[in-house]
Short mmCIF file of C-alpha atoms in Angstrom, two decimals:
data_model
loop_
_atom_site.label_atom_id
_atom_site.label_comp_id
_atom_site.label_asym_id
_atom_site.label_seq_id
_atom_site.Cartn_x
_atom_site.Cartn_y
_atom_site.Cartn_z
CA MET A 1 3.17 -135.33 -135.55
CA THR A 2 -0.49 -134.92 -134.69
CA THR A 3 -1.63 -137.04 -131.77
CA VAL A 4 -5.01 -137.98 -130.36
CA LYS A 5 -4.71 -135.35 -127.58
CA ASP A 6 -4.72 -132.66 -130.30
CA ILE A 7 -8.15 -133.65 -131.63
CA MET A 8 -10.02 -135.59 -128.92
CA THR A 9 -13.11 -134.47 -127.04
CA THR A 10 -12.29 -134.02 -123.37
CA ASP A 11 -15.72 -133.27 -121.88
CA VAL A 12 -17.02 -136.83 -121.84
CA LYS A 13 -20.21 -137.87 -120.07
CA VAL A 14 -20.09 -141.39 -118.63
CA CYS A 15 -22.38 -143.97 -117.07
CA GLN A 16 -21.71 -146.07 -114.01
CA PRO A 17 -22.12 -149.87 -114.33
CA HIS A 18 -25.27 -149.95 -112.17
CA ASP A 19 -26.95 -147.00 -113.91
CA SER A 20 -30.21 -147.96 -115.61
CA LEU A 21 -30.51 -148.05 -119.37
CA VAL A 22 -32.89 -145.10 -119.08
CA GLU A 23 -30.08 -143.08 -117.44
CA ALA A 24 -27.70 -144.04 -120.26
CA ALA A 25 -30.32 -143.11 -122.87
CA LYS A 26 -30.86 -139.72 -121.20
CA ILE A 27 -27.12 -139.00 -121.43
CA MET A 28 -27.16 -140.00 -125.10
CA ARG A 29 -30.12 -137.71 -125.73
CA ASP A 30 -28.74 -134.76 -123.76
CA VAL A 31 -25.27 -134.91 -125.33
CA ASN A 32 -26.55 -136.05 -128.76
CA VAL A 33 -24.37 -139.15 -128.99
CA GLY A 34 -25.05 -142.84 -129.56
CA ILE A 35 -22.34 -144.25 -127.32
CA VAL A 36 -21.29 -143.63 -123.73
CA PRO A 37 -18.32 -145.03 -121.80
CA VAL A 38 -19.22 -147.08 -118.72
CA CYS A 39 -16.76 -146.33 -115.93
CA GLU A 40 -15.93 -147.38 -112.41
CA GLY A 41 -14.51 -144.13 -111.13
CA LYS A 42 -12.41 -143.00 -114.10
CA LYS A 43 -11.60 -146.52 -115.33
CA VAL A 44 -13.39 -147.57 -118.53
CA ILE A 45 -14.93 -151.01 -118.08
CA GLY A 46 -17.25 -150.92 -121.09
CA MET A 47 -19.07 -148.95 -123.74
CA ILE A 48 -22.83 -148.80 -124.15
CA THR A 49 -24.51 -147.84 -127.40
CA ASP A 50 -28.04 -146.96 -128.35
CA ARG A 51 -27.96 -150.19 -130.36
CA ASP A 52 -26.96 -152.20 -127.25
CA ILE A 53 -29.98 -150.80 -125.44
CA VAL A 54 -32.40 -151.55 -128.27
CA ILE A 55 -31.08 -154.96 -129.36
CA ASN A 56 -30.09 -156.40 -125.97
CA ALA A 57 -32.92 -155.05 -123.83
CA ILE A 58 -35.86 -153.27 -125.44
CA ALA A 59 -36.29 -155.82 -128.26
CA ASP A 60 -36.56 -158.55 -125.61
CA GLY A 61 -39.19 -156.59 -123.68
CA LYS A 62 -36.86 -155.78 -120.79
CA ASP A 63 -37.54 -152.72 -118.63
CA GLY A 64 -35.02 -149.94 -119.27
CA ASN A 65 -35.51 -148.75 -115.69
CA THR A 66 -34.43 -152.05 -114.13
CA VAL A 67 -31.75 -153.30 -116.55
CA HIS A 68 -28.31 -151.89 -115.81
CA CYS A 69 -25.60 -150.67 -118.18
CA HIS A 70 -23.29 -153.54 -117.20
CA ASP A 71 -25.95 -156.00 -118.36
CA VAL A 72 -25.83 -154.93 -122.03
CA MET A 73 -22.57 -153.01 -122.50
CA THR A 74 -19.67 -154.10 -124.67
CA LYS A 75 -17.00 -155.24 -122.24
CA ASP A 76 -14.06 -155.74 -124.60
CA VAL A 77 -13.08 -152.11 -125.14
CA THR A 78 -10.18 -150.99 -127.31
CA THR A 79 -8.59 -147.74 -126.16
CA VAL A 80 -5.88 -145.34 -127.26
CA THR A 81 -3.66 -142.97 -125.30
CA PRO A 82 -3.42 -139.20 -125.73
CA ASP A 83 0.00 -139.72 -127.36
CA THR A 84 -1.28 -142.16 -130.00
CA ASP A 85 -0.53 -140.88 -133.50
CA VAL A 86 -3.71 -140.01 -135.42
CA HIS A 87 -2.72 -142.37 -138.26
CA GLU A 88 -2.42 -145.24 -135.80
CA CYS A 89 -5.76 -144.22 -134.26
CA ALA A 90 -7.39 -144.41 -137.72
CA ASN A 91 -5.86 -147.86 -138.23
CA ILE A 92 -7.11 -149.05 -134.82
CA MET A 93 -10.63 -147.83 -135.62
CA SER A 94 -10.50 -149.59 -138.97
CA GLU A 95 -9.15 -152.88 -137.56
CA ASN A 96 -11.72 -152.93 -134.75
CA GLN A 97 -14.60 -151.58 -136.85
CA VAL A 98 -15.42 -148.82 -134.36
CA ARG A 99 -16.13 -145.13 -134.87
CA ARG A 100 -15.11 -143.93 -131.41
CA LEU A 101 -12.28 -144.86 -129.07
CA PRO A 102 -11.95 -143.97 -125.41
CA VAL A 103 -8.70 -142.13 -124.70
CA VAL A 104 -7.07 -143.42 -121.53
CA ASP A 105 -4.06 -142.06 -119.65
CA ASN A 106 -2.65 -144.04 -116.72
CA GLY A 107 -5.81 -146.15 -116.63
CA GLU A 108 -8.15 -143.15 -116.48
CA LEU A 109 -10.55 -141.85 -119.14
CA VAL A 110 -9.38 -138.46 -120.42
CA GLY A 111 -11.35 -138.18 -123.67
CA ILE A 112 -12.97 -139.73 -126.72
CA CYS A 113 -11.60 -139.75 -130.25
CA ALA A 114 -14.23 -140.10 -132.97
CA ILE A 115 -13.93 -140.78 -136.67
CA GLY A 116 -15.29 -137.25 -137.16
CA ASP A 117 -12.33 -135.85 -135.24
CA LEU A 118 -9.99 -137.60 -137.67
CA ALA A 119 -11.96 -136.32 -140.65
CA ARG A 120 -11.36 -132.70 -139.57
CA ILE A 121 -7.59 -132.96 -139.81
CA ASN A 122 -5.35 -133.42 -142.81
CA ILE A 123 -4.25 -137.05 -142.51
CA HIS A 124 -3.04 -139.30 -145.33
CA ILE A 125 -5.08 -139.37 -148.50
CA ASP A 126 -8.46 -139.68 -146.83
CA GLU A 127 -7.40 -142.12 -144.12
CA ALA A 128 -10.50 -141.23 -142.12
CA GLY A 129 -12.66 -142.07 -145.13
CA GLN A 130 -10.87 -145.40 -145.57
CA ALA A 131 -11.29 -146.16 -141.87
CA LEU A 132 -15.00 -145.37 -142.12
CA SER A 133 -15.29 -147.59 -145.20
CA ASP A 134 -13.56 -150.45 -143.35
CA ILE A 135 -15.70 -149.88 -140.25
CA SER A 136 -18.85 -150.05 -142.36
CA GLU A 137 -17.95 -153.45 -143.86
CA PRO A 138 -20.00 -156.28 -142.37
CA LEU A 139 -18.11 -158.73 -140.16
CA HIS A 140 -17.81 -162.26 -141.54
#
């Protein structure tokens, strides 16, 4: 059985809740990602995306130096554990329409599992592709 710990990224850059949006954007730029976990210590309290920054701050004319991550982040974060089966992980991504899930062990962030990680392994008849298709469907 392949589990999330077999495929996840473990070197994860994070933001603190009171970091500015500019700081979050710099992490995104430097690591070449569009989403960063927001943590208090090692506990995930949210996720911030490039879209959160643009839609919830910049588009309203807010200053990215004075608005904090906790002001625009997604607070309701779905996570998986390192022992989660990759098939279940694909299902969770599909059900929640997300492309990345924080991996948490005993309440602490230990990695990120992305749809691309699932695509690199041999899971059921293109489960990763189906998850991506489901994720890409508009919410009603």
